[in-house]
XYZ file of C-alpha atoms in Angstrom:
144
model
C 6.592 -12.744 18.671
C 4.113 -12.939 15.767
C 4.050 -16.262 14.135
C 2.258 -16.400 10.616
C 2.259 -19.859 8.367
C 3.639 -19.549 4.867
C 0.848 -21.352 3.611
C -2.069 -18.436 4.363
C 0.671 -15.590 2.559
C 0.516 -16.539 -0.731
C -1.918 -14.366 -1.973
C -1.524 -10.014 -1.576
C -4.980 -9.944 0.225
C -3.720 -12.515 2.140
C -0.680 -11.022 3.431
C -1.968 -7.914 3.781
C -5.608 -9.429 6.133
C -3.281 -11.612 8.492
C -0.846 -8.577 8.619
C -3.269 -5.905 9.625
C -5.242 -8.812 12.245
C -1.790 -9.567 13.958
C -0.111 -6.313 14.182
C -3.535 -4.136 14.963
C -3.179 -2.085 11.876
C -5.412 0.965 11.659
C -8.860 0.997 10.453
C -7.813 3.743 7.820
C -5.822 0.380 6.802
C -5.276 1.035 2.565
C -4.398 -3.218 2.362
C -2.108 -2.435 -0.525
C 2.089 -2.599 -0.201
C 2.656 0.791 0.251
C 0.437 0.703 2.863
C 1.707 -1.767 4.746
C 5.301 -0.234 4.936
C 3.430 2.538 6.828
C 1.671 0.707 8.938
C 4.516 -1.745 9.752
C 6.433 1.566 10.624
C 3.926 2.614 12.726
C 2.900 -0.065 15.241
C 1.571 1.210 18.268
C 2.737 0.502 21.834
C 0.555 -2.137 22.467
C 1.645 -4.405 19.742
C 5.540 -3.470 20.384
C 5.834 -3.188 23.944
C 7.986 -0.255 22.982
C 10.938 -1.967 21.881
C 10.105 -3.916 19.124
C 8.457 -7.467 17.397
C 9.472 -10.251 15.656
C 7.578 -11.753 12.796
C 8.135 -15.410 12.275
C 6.922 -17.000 9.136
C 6.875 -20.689 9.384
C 7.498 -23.171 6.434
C 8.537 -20.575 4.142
C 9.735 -22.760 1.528
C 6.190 -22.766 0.629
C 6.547 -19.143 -0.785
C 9.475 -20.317 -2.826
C 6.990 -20.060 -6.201
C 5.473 -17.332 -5.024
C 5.635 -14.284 -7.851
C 4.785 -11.771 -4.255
C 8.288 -13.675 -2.113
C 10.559 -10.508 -3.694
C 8.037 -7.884 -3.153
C 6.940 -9.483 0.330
C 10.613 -9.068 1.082
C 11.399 -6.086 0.182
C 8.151 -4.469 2.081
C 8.936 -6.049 5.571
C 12.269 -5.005 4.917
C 11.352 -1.327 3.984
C 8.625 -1.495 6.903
C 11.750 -2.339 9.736
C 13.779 0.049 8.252
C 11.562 2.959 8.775
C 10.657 1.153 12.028
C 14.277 0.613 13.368
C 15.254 4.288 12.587
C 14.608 7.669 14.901
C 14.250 9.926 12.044
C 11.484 10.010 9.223
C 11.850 9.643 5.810
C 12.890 13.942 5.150
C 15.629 13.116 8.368
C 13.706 15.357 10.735
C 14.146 13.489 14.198
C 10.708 11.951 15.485
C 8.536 12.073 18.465
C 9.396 8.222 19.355
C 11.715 5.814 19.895
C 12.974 3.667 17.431
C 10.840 0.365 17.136
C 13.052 -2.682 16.769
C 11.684 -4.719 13.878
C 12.848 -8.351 12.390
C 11.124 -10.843 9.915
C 12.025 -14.618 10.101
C 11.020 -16.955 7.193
C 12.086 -20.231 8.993
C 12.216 -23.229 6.709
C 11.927 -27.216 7.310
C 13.893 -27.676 3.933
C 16.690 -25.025 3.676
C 18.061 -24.089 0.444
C 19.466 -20.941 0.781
C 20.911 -20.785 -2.747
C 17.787 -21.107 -4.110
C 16.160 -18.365 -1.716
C 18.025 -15.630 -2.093
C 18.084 -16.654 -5.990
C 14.098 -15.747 -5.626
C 14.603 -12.095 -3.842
C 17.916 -10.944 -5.542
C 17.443 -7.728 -6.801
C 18.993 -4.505 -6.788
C 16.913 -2.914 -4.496
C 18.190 -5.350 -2.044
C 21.015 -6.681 -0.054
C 20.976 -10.375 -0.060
C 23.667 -12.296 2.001
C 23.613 -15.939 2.215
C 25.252 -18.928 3.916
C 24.940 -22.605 4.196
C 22.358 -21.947 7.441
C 21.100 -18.260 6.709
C 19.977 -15.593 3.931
C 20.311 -12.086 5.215
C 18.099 -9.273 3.656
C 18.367 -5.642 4.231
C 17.978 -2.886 1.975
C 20.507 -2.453 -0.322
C 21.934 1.865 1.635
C 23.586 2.572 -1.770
C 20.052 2.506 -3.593
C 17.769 3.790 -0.134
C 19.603 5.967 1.848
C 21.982 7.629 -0.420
């Protein structure tokens, strides 16, 4: 498990630093978004065990202003996608396992109205309940 505080993501070089120190990411490292979804679908071995890592970000309600909380979203989620599948992005099988990948924005004061209010958008799936807010990429828009 890979615990981050929501207070050190608030800023893109931010994220993408504490990202790249944590997970190991590359040298060759491009710290921009699109670069992170290939790095985050990339993790080697030593950071995954081979089956897979959870991200925890703690006090997340402290993103809840953030302009990056959608886009932040929507990268972790497009990095575990390409993680969690066996095929690569043309559908040509590849030469590893799938890498089990989940992001947790825990929060002391829960409003999960008012969350997924911040990262709705199209792109997206966004369930929520009174204890959680599910995000996955929205299949019709991705994988279609």
């Amino acid at each position: 498990m890979y615990n981050f505080q929501a207070r050190d993501l608030r800023r893109a070089d931010d994220i993408f630093r504490l990202f790249a120190d944590e997970f190991r990411f590359p040298n060759y490292f491009g710290r921009n978004w699109d670069a992170m979804v290939d790095c985050l679908d990339d993790l080697c071995v030593e950071v995954t065990g081979g089956v897979g890592v959870v991200g925890v970000i703690h006090e997340a309600e402290s993103l809840m202003d953030s302009d990056l909380l959608r886009l932040f979203v929507s990268v972790l989620c497009q990095g575990a996608a390409r993680a969690n599948s066996d095929v690569d992005l043309d559908g040509d099988p590849l030469d590893r396992p799938a890498i089990s990948q989940h992001f947790v924005f825990l929060m002391t004061d829960f409003d999960a109205l008012g969350f997924a209010g911040k990262i709705d958008h199209p792109d997206l799936t966004v369930v929520e309940d009174e204890e959680f807010v599910t995000v996955t990429l929205n299949p019709d828009v991705w994988f279609s």
